[in-house]
Amino acid sequence: MPERSRTHHPIILQKCCQPRNRPACITVTVLGFVIAAILLAFAAFEQDESSHATLRLVSVIFRHGDRTPTETYPTDPYRDGSAWPEGWGALTKKGMLQMFKLGEFLRTRYNGYLSELYYPKDFLMKSSANDRCLMSAQAVLAGLYPPKGMQVWLPDLKWQPIPVHSTPRHLDQLIVMKKPCPRNEQELRKAYRSSVITELNHENGDLYDYLTMHTGQNITNVTAVEFLYNTLEIEASHGLPLPEWTRTVYPEKMRHLAAISLTVFTHNDILKRLTGGPLVGEIVQNMENKRRGSLKPDRKMVLYSAHDITIVNAWRALGFTDLIKPDYGASLVFELHTTRSGTSYEVKLLYLSNTTTSHLIILNMPNCGQPCYLDTFLRLLRPVVPEDWDEECQTTIE
Amino acid sequence: MSANFLFFISFGMILLERTSRYFFVSCLTEDQANLGSLVFVSALYRHGDRTPVTSYPTDPYNNVSYWPVGWGQLTNIGKCQHYELGQWLRQRYSKLIPEAYSPEDIYVRSTDVDRTLMSAASNLAGLYPPEGDQKWNRNIDWQPIPIHTVPEKMDEILAGKRPCAQYEAELLRVKTSPEVRRYNEEHADLYRYTSEQSGNKIHDAESLEFLYNTLFIEELYNFTLPNWTKKVFPEQMMSVASYSFTIPAKTKLLQRLKIGPLVGQVISHMMQKREGIMKPDYKLTVYSAHDTTVANFLMALGVFDPQSPPYTSLVLVELWKNDHEEFQVRVLYRNSTKFRPYNLAIPGCAAVCPLEKFADLLKPVIPVNWEKECKMGIFSDDFAFNSLAILALMVNCILAVLLVFSVVFGIAYWRKQKVSSGYCYHQLRQDID
C-alpha cells in the first residue's frame, strides 16, 4: 500500500501544479503525504493489530514459581530445613521473580488487547488456596498490571492491589480438586492397581528397592518416586549438593516415573472427567458464553494460578497424551479468536514451558484440525465435562 | 402458645439489651492495668474508601463514567487509607510481630469481594514492606503475602452469606416486631419523601441506608446533590442509616447465627493460645470485611454505639498475659485516624477482662453447631415456620378429605353407571318390543 501511494505523488504534482491553482496543489500534496504516512503506519503495525483484532478471550492455567520442598526424607542431608528459611513448600524470591516475569510476558503479548489500566470487568485472577499459588498470583499481577496514570496510588510504588479469588482446599472443585469425591477416590485406587501401573512398578522393582534402601523410607509406587524426585530437583536447583547414591538414578530414570505419576490422576475417562473436567469445563463454558455474548462480566482474560498437576489434568482432559512435567511458570494458554472473516470462532492452544523463554509452543488439539473451530472443540470436550460434578461423585459402583 | 411465649421472651431480650447497653470509654494506660505482655491480636476491619455500590433511578450521576473503577470498587483513597492503617498496625504491634513476614506469624482472611481483598492487600503493603533479605525486586517496595478467602455463599464465618433458614426467619420476626414497626411508622414520611424523589422503593431503615450511602459518597466526592436532598440529607437520613446497622444482629439468635461463628473463632484462637496449642502459633489474625461485619461484631459483644462504621474502622481483640500467667482480653475500636482507639468493656466485665469470663459472657452468641442451628425443625418453636407448617397441614387435610370424597363419589358413580347401563339395555329391549 505505501509503495503505491508514493508512485502516485509525481502524477498528482504534474497534473495540478500549474501556477493558477498552486494553493490547491499544495493542499493535495500535503494531504497525499498525510494519507501515505497513515497508511505506512498501519502497514507497520498491521502484524500486531491483526492478531489482537481477532482475539476474544484468553484463559491461562499456570504453575506457581520456584518453591522450597514440601517434604523431605529420613536420610536427607537437608532434613532439618535450615536451607529453607521461607519454610516448607513456600514460594521463594526466585519464584516471585519468575512470576513477575510471567506477568510481564503476558503484558507484552497481550498489550493493546488488555488495557494497561486494571478494570475488574476485563480481568479475573483465580488461584489455588495454597500460599505459594496465592503469592504467585500476586507476583504475576505485579508484572501484568504495574499502576499507570490515574491508577498510580502511591508515588514511587510500582504496585497496586488487585483481587485474587480462591476457595479453601476442602471446598475446591475447580483447581485443587480436594473437595471430597468418593467416585474419584475409588477410580484413583483402581488406577494405581491397573495393569499399566502395576507392570511399571514391577519393571522398576529394583529402582524402588534402591531408593528405599538409600532414603530410609518405603518407595513402592510412582507417586512416591515423584515426591522424592521433586525434593531432589529443588535441592539441586538451589545449589545443594545431592548425596552420592542419587547419581545413578537422578534425574533421568526418576523424572520419567515422576511424569507418569502425574498422569495417574487422569488415568481413565472417569478420572479425566472428574479431575480435569471441571476446570476445562469452566474455560470452555466461558468461551461459549463469549460467543453468545452472554459472558458476564464480559472478561478478556482469566488466569488460574495452580500446580503442575492442574496443568497435567487439563492437558490430559483435552486429549493430549505426551508426558509432561510442568516446570515453574509453565502455562497452558487458551485463546479464543474469531476467524479472519469474523463469521466463526476458533480456539488456539499454546504452551509456555517456563519463564526463561518467551516462545509459545503451538499445540494441535487432537482431532480438532487446523484451524480448530470452537464448535468442533466443544463437541470434542463434551464427554470430558461433568454435567453435575457433585452427583457424579456420589455414584460409586462395586 | 409457645410461639407467643417465645416472642415475648425475645422482645424482652431486645428491651433488656437496649437498656443495658453502654459504651465504655476508658483512659487506662497499659501500665495501670497491669496487662503484662501482648501475646495475640485479632483484627477486624472495614475496607477503605469505595465508589457507590449502586445508584438510584433519579440520580444525576447514574452513570458508571463518574466512577471509572466501577461500582463498589476500592478507590485510590481507599488503598492509601488501608496502607496507612497497615503502617499504624506495624507501629502499634512492632514488638508483637517481627518486621520480616513469616506465614507463622500472621493469617489474613478476607470476604471474597474485590474491595475487601484489595484493602487487605494494601494494608499488608503498609504492614510488611520487604525488609533486607526479603526484597525480591529492587524496583518494587512490596512483597506478595497470601490473603485467604472463601466464596461468599460458602462463608458463614466472615461474609455471613451462607444460607441460614433460621436466621432469615428470625430476621423477619425482628423486622415485623412492634419496636421496629413503630420505628418505621415514625419515619414513614421520610421513607415516602425519599422514595418519591429517588425512585427507589424505600420502606425501612436498611433500604434508606443504601440511598444514604450513595449520597454520602457523592457528597464526599464533591458532586452537587439534587435540591430535594437538602431537606433530609445528611441529618435525618444519617440517624436512620445508623439505626439500620442494629437490625441484622438485633437479637441474641441473630447474633449467634450471623456473626457468632466469627466471635467463636476469635475466642477459640485465644483459648488455643492460652493452652499453647495453636498451629501455626500466629500472633495476628486479620479479617478484612464490611461495615455490617464490624457493626454485627460489636453488637454481639454488646458494645455497639449505633453509628455507621466508617472506612477502615477497626476492632482489635487483644490477648494479654501477665506475670501471674493470667490471660486477659482487651477490646478496642478505632473509628478515626485522629483519636486513639477506644477501649470497649463488654457488659458484665471490665475493659480488661479475664479470658475465662470474656468467653463465658459471650457463650450465648456462639453457635455450638451452626449448620444444625440454621435448620428449621418441623415442630420447632419457631413462630414463622409453625404457622407455615399449620397452613401446610391444613391444606393437606383438605386435600386428603377431597381425595377420599372424590374416590367415594367416583366408585358410587361407576356403580351407578353399571346399574343404569343395565337399565338402558332393558329400555332398548322394551323399544323393540
CSV table of C-alpha atoms in Angstrom, one decimal, chain A residues 2 34 42 73 95 106 113-115 119 121 127 172 180 209 240 245 267 280 294 308 319 335 352 358 369-370:
chain,number,residue,atom,x,y,z
A,2,PRO,CA,2.6,2.7,1.0
A,34,VAL,CA,-0.5,12.6,5.3
A,42,PHE,CA,-1.0,1.0,9.5
A,73,TYR,CA,13.2,-38.0,53.5
A,95,GLY,CA,9.9,-17.8,42.3
A,106,LEU,CA,1.6,-11.7,29.3
A,113,TYR,CA,-5.8,-6.2,23.7
A,114,LEU,CA,-5.8,-6.0,27.5
A,115,SER,CA,-5.9,-2.4,28.8
A,119,TYR,CA,-10.6,-2.9,35.0
A,121,LYS,CA,-14.7,-6.3,34.4
A,127,SER,CA,-6.0,-19.2,42.5
A,172,ASP,CA,-12.3,-26.6,45.9
A,180,PRO,CA,-14.3,-35.0,48.7
A,209,ASP,CA,14.4,-51.2,46.3
A,240,LEU,CA,22.7,-28.0,47.3
A,245,TRP,CA,23.7,-42.5,45.7
A,267,HIS,CA,-5.7,-42.4,34.2
A,280,VAL,CA,-11.6,-27.3,31.3
A,294,SER,CA,-23.6,-13.7,27.5
A,308,ASP,CA,1.9,-28.9,38.0
A,319,GLY,CA,-6.8,-35.3,24.9
A,335,GLU,CA,-7.0,-18.2,23.1
A,352,LEU,CA,4.9,-21.9,27.6
A,358,SER,CA,9.0,-16.3,25.6
A,369,GLY,CA,-8.0,-29.9,12.8
A,370,GLN,CA,-6.5,-26.6,11.7
